[in-house]
């Protein structure tokens, strides 16, 4: 385990992974800025890893992606390029990259999407920079495999949420923002968009468990990772309200705000073929746990 290096150790997924792989080495941007080549070189010199789990990325919701497209493209491409280059130069045996279902095409002629659909059309304009940076990392990993005989892979997770997420509306993802709104509400909550698009959400601890299992079981496929359910955002809000025991809350939709991609559901059929016994946490249970944590630990800080 001390041959394992995890970037993005202070993030949502990194913190769950640290709970179940505590002997691995976890780093954050405070330790090494991965957009700087000399710092990535120093990172590999320090840890000499055999396995790299590259979670670090500049990640955020629709609003920040629209406001800062230049930084989203440049920083993500730099981080991924330097991480892969130094993993290659240091003979890293396993490299696991994190893509995102945002990187899939905005529209395809069949759903749910399979891994082979990744490049079959342009991604949604709402997060073009982040999506293209993720697509490029997928291509980079395939290139190293083909050209240098590596056996590296990537996972393509759907949207995540969990105790370690950001709950501030500008920084957070949909489910975590929803949890804060439900906590703060007296009689109603205001949600952005129409509520009609579909989304798959995964409790981030499930992704951490899958990362550990694929390492333990020597699984080298590149895989979608998502629970099968594809809920409308309106359904997710209702499930959230129920999980937080606030079923009396009314929902107001602000349809003047962008909806983002209409649907981007993927199938985890390939994953379930290799891990048939894996069970995902239900959305209601994951929200219940996250809400309890938020109430107990964070509610005061996020006022
Ligand atoms: P977070 O936003 O929670 O964490 C991002 C991590 O990246 C932090 O540890 C941050 O360090 C680190 N980081 C950012 N910039 C740099 C930098 N310049 N140098 C070094 N480290 C940096 O991410 P998540 O845990 O949510 O996501 C993990 C991975 O999964 C990412 O690759 C993401 O794209 C992908 N993913 C996430 C989804 C989601 O809904 N969250 C959905 C699908 C995929 P610091 O705290 O020091 O800034």
PDB file of N, CA, C and O in Angstrom, residues 120-160:
ATOM      1  N   UNK A 120     -18.290   9.749 -29.293  1.00  0.00           N
ATOM      2  CA  UNK A 120     -19.242   9.738 -30.412  1.00  0.00           C
ATOM      3  C   UNK A 120     -20.080  11.009 -30.526  1.00  0.00           C
ATOM      4  O   UNK A 120     -21.305  10.934 -30.610  1.00  0.00           O
ATOM      5  N   UNK A 121     -19.460  12.169 -30.502  1.00  0.00           N
ATOM      6  CA  UNK A 121     -20.202  13.431 -30.615  1.00  0.00           C
ATOM      7  C   UNK A 121     -19.699  14.415 -29.586  1.00  0.00           C
ATOM      8  O   UNK A 121     -19.101  14.011 -28.587  1.00  0.00           O
ATOM      9  N   UNK A 122     -19.938  15.720 -29.788  1.00  0.00           N
ATOM     10  CA  UNK A 122     -19.406  16.718 -28.855  1.00  0.00           C
ATOM     11  C   UNK A 122     -20.109  16.693 -27.494  1.00  0.00           C
ATOM     12  O   UNK A 122     -21.292  16.385 -27.423  1.00  0.00           O
ATOM     13  N   UNK A 123     -19.360  17.025 -26.430  1.00  0.00           N
ATOM     14  CA  UNK A 123     -19.990  17.078 -25.107  1.00  0.00           C
ATOM     15  C   UNK A 123     -20.896  18.304 -24.965  1.00  0.00           C
ATOM     16  O   UNK A 123     -20.903  19.170 -25.845  1.00  0.00           O
ATOM     17  N   UNK A 124     -21.607  18.399 -23.855  1.00  0.00           N
ATOM     18  CA  UNK A 124     -22.512  19.530 -23.617  1.00  0.00           C
ATOM     19  C   UNK A 124     -21.726  20.852 -23.554  1.00  0.00           C
ATOM     20  O   UNK A 124     -20.636  20.890 -22.978  1.00  0.00           O
ATOM     21  N   UNK A 125     -22.298  21.918 -24.130  1.00  0.00           N
ATOM     22  CA  UNK A 125     -21.593  23.211 -24.111  1.00  0.00           C
ATOM     23  C   UNK A 125     -21.477  23.773 -22.700  1.00  0.00           C
ATOM     24  O   UNK A 125     -20.645  24.645 -22.449  1.00  0.00           O
ATOM     25  N   UNK A 126     -22.272  23.285 -21.752  1.00  0.00           N
ATOM     26  CA  UNK A 126     -22.229  23.852 -20.396  1.00  0.00           C
ATOM     27  C   UNK A 126     -20.941  23.516 -19.651  1.00  0.00           C
ATOM     28  O   UNK A 126     -20.605  24.179 -18.673  1.00  0.00           O
ATOM     29  N   UNK A 127     -20.231  22.472 -20.075  1.00  0.00           N
ATOM     30  CA  UNK A 127     -18.962  22.179 -19.388  1.00  0.00           C
ATOM     31  C   UNK A 127     -17.931  21.638 -20.381  1.00  0.00           C
ATOM     32  O   UNK A 127     -17.240  20.662 -20.122  1.00  0.00           O
ATOM     33  N   UNK A 128     -17.837  22.364 -21.497  1.00  0.00           N
ATOM     34  CA  UNK A 128     -17.007  21.936 -22.605  1.00  0.00           C
ATOM     35  C   UNK A 128     -15.534  21.748 -22.201  1.00  0.00           C
ATOM     36  O   UNK A 128     -14.899  20.750 -22.557  1.00  0.00           O
ATOM     37  N   UNK A 129     -15.001  22.709 -21.450  1.00  0.00           N
ATOM     38  CA  UNK A 129     -13.566  22.672 -21.123  1.00  0.00           C
ATOM     39  C   UNK A 129     -13.234  21.481 -20.237  1.00  0.00           C
ATOM     40  O   UNK A 129     -12.301  20.720 -20.520  1.00  0.00           O
ATOM     41  N   UNK A 130     -13.989  21.325 -19.157  1.00  0.00           N
ATOM     42  CA  UNK A 130     -13.777  20.207 -18.234  1.00  0.00           C
ATOM     43  C   UNK A 130     -13.945  18.884 -18.983  1.00  0.00           C
ATOM     44  O   UNK A 130     -13.133  17.961 -18.852  1.00  0.00           O
ATOM     45  N   UNK A 131     -14.991  18.815 -19.822  1.00  0.00           N
ATOM     46  CA  UNK A 131     -15.278  17.564 -20.539  1.00  0.00           C
ATOM     47  C   UNK A 131     -14.164  17.209 -21.518  1.00  0.00           C
ATOM     48  O   UNK A 131     -13.740  16.049 -21.592  1.00  0.00           O
ATOM     49  N   UNK A 132     -13.704  18.212 -22.271  1.00  0.00           N
ATOM     50  CA  UNK A 132     -12.639  17.904 -23.236  1.00  0.00           C
ATOM     51  C   UNK A 132     -11.339  17.511 -22.523  1.00  0.00           C
ATOM     52  O   UNK A 132     -10.620  16.621 -22.977  1.00  0.00           O
ATOM     53  N   UNK A 133     -11.047  18.169 -21.414  1.00  0.00           N
ATOM     54  CA  UNK A 133      -9.829  17.794 -20.669  1.00  0.00           C
ATOM     55  C   UNK A 133      -9.932  16.329 -20.224  1.00  0.00           C
ATOM     56  O   UNK A 133      -8.956  15.576 -20.287  1.00  0.00           O
ATOM     57  N   UNK A 134     -11.125  15.916 -19.798  1.00  0.00           N
ATOM     58  CA  UNK A 134     -11.322  14.520 -19.361  1.00  0.00           C
ATOM     59  C   UNK A 134     -11.199  13.567 -20.550  1.00  0.00           C
ATOM     60  O   UNK A 134     -10.585  12.506 -20.454  1.00  0.00           O
ATOM     61  N   UNK A 135     -11.813  13.942 -21.693  1.00  0.00           N
ATOM     62  CA  UNK A 135     -11.700  13.086 -22.889  1.00  0.00           C
ATOM     63  C   UNK A 135     -10.245  12.909 -23.296  1.00  0.00           C
ATOM     64  O   UNK A 135      -9.821  11.824 -23.683  1.00  0.00           O
ATOM     65  N   UNK A 136      -9.522  14.028 -23.239  1.00  0.00           N
ATOM     66  CA  UNK A 136      -8.114  13.955 -23.652  1.00  0.00           C
ATOM     67  C   UNK A 136      -7.348  13.007 -22.723  1.00  0.00           C
ATOM     68  O   UNK A 136      -6.519  12.227 -23.178  1.00  0.00           O
ATOM     69  N   UNK A 137      -7.665  13.029 -21.421  1.00  0.00           N
ATOM     70  CA  UNK A 137      -6.955  12.092 -20.530  1.00  0.00           C
ATOM     71  C   UNK A 137      -7.274  10.640 -20.921  1.00  0.00           C
ATOM     72  O   UNK A 137      -6.383   9.779 -20.895  1.00  0.00           O
ATOM     73  N   UNK A 138      -8.518  10.383 -21.296  1.00  0.00           N
ATOM     74  CA  UNK A 138      -8.859   9.010 -21.717  1.00  0.00           C
ATOM     75  C   UNK A 138      -8.008   8.619 -22.936  1.00  0.00           C
ATOM     76  O   UNK A 138      -7.445   7.515 -22.995  1.00  0.00           O
ATOM     77  N   UNK A 139      -7.889   9.562 -23.881  1.00  0.00           N
ATOM     78  CA  UNK A 139      -7.084   9.273 -25.087  1.00  0.00           C
ATOM     79  C   UNK A 139      -5.606   9.103 -24.704  1.00  0.00           C
ATOM     80  O   UNK A 139      -4.916   8.207 -25.201  1.00  0.00           O
ATOM     81  N   UNK A 140      -5.127   9.959 -23.806  1.00  0.00           N
ATOM     82  CA  UNK A 140      -3.716   9.852 -23.385  1.00  0.00           C
ATOM     83  C   UNK A 140      -3.442   8.470 -22.780  1.00  0.00           C
ATOM     84  O   UNK A 140      -2.421   7.838 -23.066  1.00  0.00           O
ATOM     85  N   UNK A 141      -4.354   8.005 -21.939  1.00  0.00           N
ATOM     86  CA  UNK A 141      -4.146   6.694 -21.294  1.00  0.00           C
ATOM     87  C   UNK A 141      -4.128   5.585 -22.353  1.00  0.00           C
ATOM     88  O   UNK A 141      -3.256   4.707 -22.345  1.00  0.00           O
ATOM     89  N   UNK A 142      -5.084   5.662 -23.298  1.00  0.00           N
ATOM     90  CA  UNK A 142      -5.100   4.659 -24.385  1.00  0.00           C
ATOM     91  C   UNK A 142      -3.798   4.731 -25.190  1.00  0.00           C
ATOM     92  O   UNK A 142      -3.254   3.708 -25.604  1.00  0.00           O
ATOM     93  N   UNK A 143      -3.299   5.956 -25.441  1.00  0.00           N
ATOM     94  CA  UNK A 143      -2.051   6.120 -26.207  1.00  0.00           C
ATOM     95  C   UNK A 143      -0.871   5.452 -25.499  1.00  0.00           C
ATOM     96  O   UNK A 143      -0.071   4.763 -26.130  1.00  0.00           O
ATOM     97  N   UNK A 144      -0.751   5.679 -24.165  1.00  0.00           N
ATOM     98  CA  UNK A 144       0.345   5.040 -23.429  1.00  0.00           C
ATOM     99  C   UNK A 144       0.214   3.512 -23.499  1.00  0.00           C
ATOM    100  O   UNK A 144       1.209   2.796 -23.615  1.00  0.00           O
ATOM    101  N   UNK A 145      -1.034   3.039 -23.425  1.00  0.00           N
ATOM    102  CA  UNK A 145      -1.233   1.578 -23.499  1.00  0.00           C
ATOM    103  C   UNK A 145      -0.766   1.044 -24.846  1.00  0.00           C
ATOM    104  O   UNK A 145      -0.023   0.063 -24.920  1.00  0.00           O
ATOM    105  N   UNK A 146      -1.195   1.740 -25.937  1.00  0.00           N
ATOM    106  CA  UNK A 146      -0.869   1.246 -27.283  1.00  0.00           C
ATOM    107  C   UNK A 146       0.613   1.399 -27.592  1.00  0.00           C
ATOM    108  O   UNK A 146       1.267   0.494 -28.074  1.00  0.00           O
ATOM    109  N   UNK A 147       1.119   2.618 -27.317  1.00  0.00           N
ATOM    110  CA  UNK A 147       2.482   2.914 -27.778  1.00  0.00           C
ATOM    111  C   UNK A 147       3.554   2.338 -26.862  1.00  0.00           C
ATOM    112  O   UNK A 147       4.613   1.916 -27.337  1.00  0.00           O
ATOM    113  N   UNK A 148       3.294   2.335 -25.546  1.00  0.00           N
ATOM    114  CA  UNK A 148       4.338   1.920 -24.599  1.00  0.00           C
ATOM    115  C   UNK A 148       3.995   0.630 -23.859  1.00  0.00           C
ATOM    116  O   UNK A 148       4.663   0.291 -22.873  1.00  0.00           O
ATOM    117  N   UNK A 149       2.917  -0.035 -24.302  1.00  0.00           N
ATOM    118  CA  UNK A 149       2.580  -1.334 -23.706  1.00  0.00           C
ATOM    119  C   UNK A 149       2.160  -1.261 -22.251  1.00  0.00           C
ATOM    120  O   UNK A 149       2.325  -2.226 -21.491  1.00  0.00           O
ATOM    121  N   UNK A 150       1.631  -0.112 -21.820  1.00  0.00           N
ATOM    122  CA  UNK A 150       1.161  -0.014 -20.428  1.00  0.00           C
ATOM    123  C   UNK A 150      -0.150  -0.754 -20.272  1.00  0.00           C
ATOM    124  O   UNK A 150      -0.843  -1.047 -21.266  1.00  0.00           O
ATOM    125  N   UNK A 151      -0.507  -0.986 -19.022  1.00  0.00           N
ATOM    126  CA  UNK A 151      -1.793  -1.608 -18.724  1.00  0.00           C
ATOM    127  C   UNK A 151      -2.535  -0.651 -17.782  1.00  0.00           C
ATOM    128  O   UNK A 151      -2.854  -1.006 -16.656  1.00  0.00           O
ATOM    129  N   UNK A 152      -2.731   0.581 -18.247  1.00  0.00           N
ATOM    130  CA  UNK A 152      -3.366   1.603 -17.412  1.00  0.00           C
ATOM    131  C   UNK A 152      -4.848   1.693 -17.754  1.00  0.00           C
ATOM    132  O   UNK A 152      -5.271   1.257 -18.821  1.00  0.00           O
ATOM    133  N   UNK A 153      -5.642   2.269 -16.859  1.00  0.00           N
ATOM    134  CA  UNK A 153      -7.073   2.376 -17.157  1.00  0.00           C
ATOM    135  C   UNK A 153      -7.678   3.616 -16.512  1.00  0.00           C
ATOM    136  O   UNK A 153      -7.003   4.367 -15.803  1.00  0.00           O
ATOM    137  N   UNK A 154      -8.950   3.835 -16.818  1.00  0.00           N
ATOM    138  CA  UNK A 154      -9.673   4.965 -16.220  1.00  0.00           C
ATOM    139  C   UNK A 154     -11.079   4.518 -15.861  1.00  0.00           C
ATOM    140  O   UNK A 154     -11.607   3.544 -16.409  1.00  0.00           O
ATOM    141  N   UNK A 155     -11.640   5.247 -14.902  1.00  0.00           N
ATOM    142  CA  UNK A 155     -13.033   5.020 -14.517  1.00  0.00           C
ATOM    143  C   UNK A 155     -13.843   6.233 -14.950  1.00  0.00           C
ATOM    144  O   UNK A 155     -13.315   7.357 -14.970  1.00  0.00           O
ATOM    145  N   UNK A 156     -15.103   6.014 -15.287  1.00  0.00           N
ATOM    146  CA  UNK A 156     -15.973   7.115 -15.721  1.00  0.00           C
ATOM    147  C   UNK A 156     -17.156   7.185 -14.749  1.00  0.00           C
ATOM    148  O   UNK A 156     -18.204   6.548 -14.974  1.00  0.00           O
ATOM    149  N   UNK A 157     -16.990   7.926 -13.643  1.00  0.00           N
ATOM    150  CA  UNK A 157     -18.067   7.971 -12.653  1.00  0.00           C
ATOM    151  C   UNK A 157     -19.154   8.975 -13.038  1.00  0.00           C
ATOM    152  O   UNK A 157     -18.880   9.981 -13.699  1.00  0.00           O
ATOM    153  N   UNK A 158     -20.382   8.705 -12.567  1.00  0.00           N
ATOM    154  CA  UNK A 158     -21.471   9.683 -12.714  1.00  0.00           C
ATOM    155  C   UNK A 158     -21.292  10.762 -11.638  1.00  0.00           C
ATOM    156  O   UNK A 158     -20.281  10.786 -10.931  1.00  0.00           O
ATOM    157  N   UNK A 159     -22.264  11.635 -11.475  1.00  0.00           N
ATOM    158  CA  UNK A 159     -22.184  12.703 -10.455  1.00  0.00           C
ATOM    159  C   UNK A 159     -22.102  12.097  -9.051  1.00  0.00           C
ATOM    160  O   UNK A 159     -22.738  11.074  -8.778  1.00  0.00           O
ATOM    161  N   UNK A 160     -21.359  12.776  -8.207  1.00  0.00           N
ATOM    162  CA  UNK A 160     -21.107  12.256  -6.864  1.00  0.00           C
ATOM    163  C   UNK A 160     -21.671  13.188  -5.786  1.00  0.00           C
ATOM    164  O   UNK A 160     -21.896  14.376  -6.030  1.00  0.00           O
TER     165      UNK A 160
END
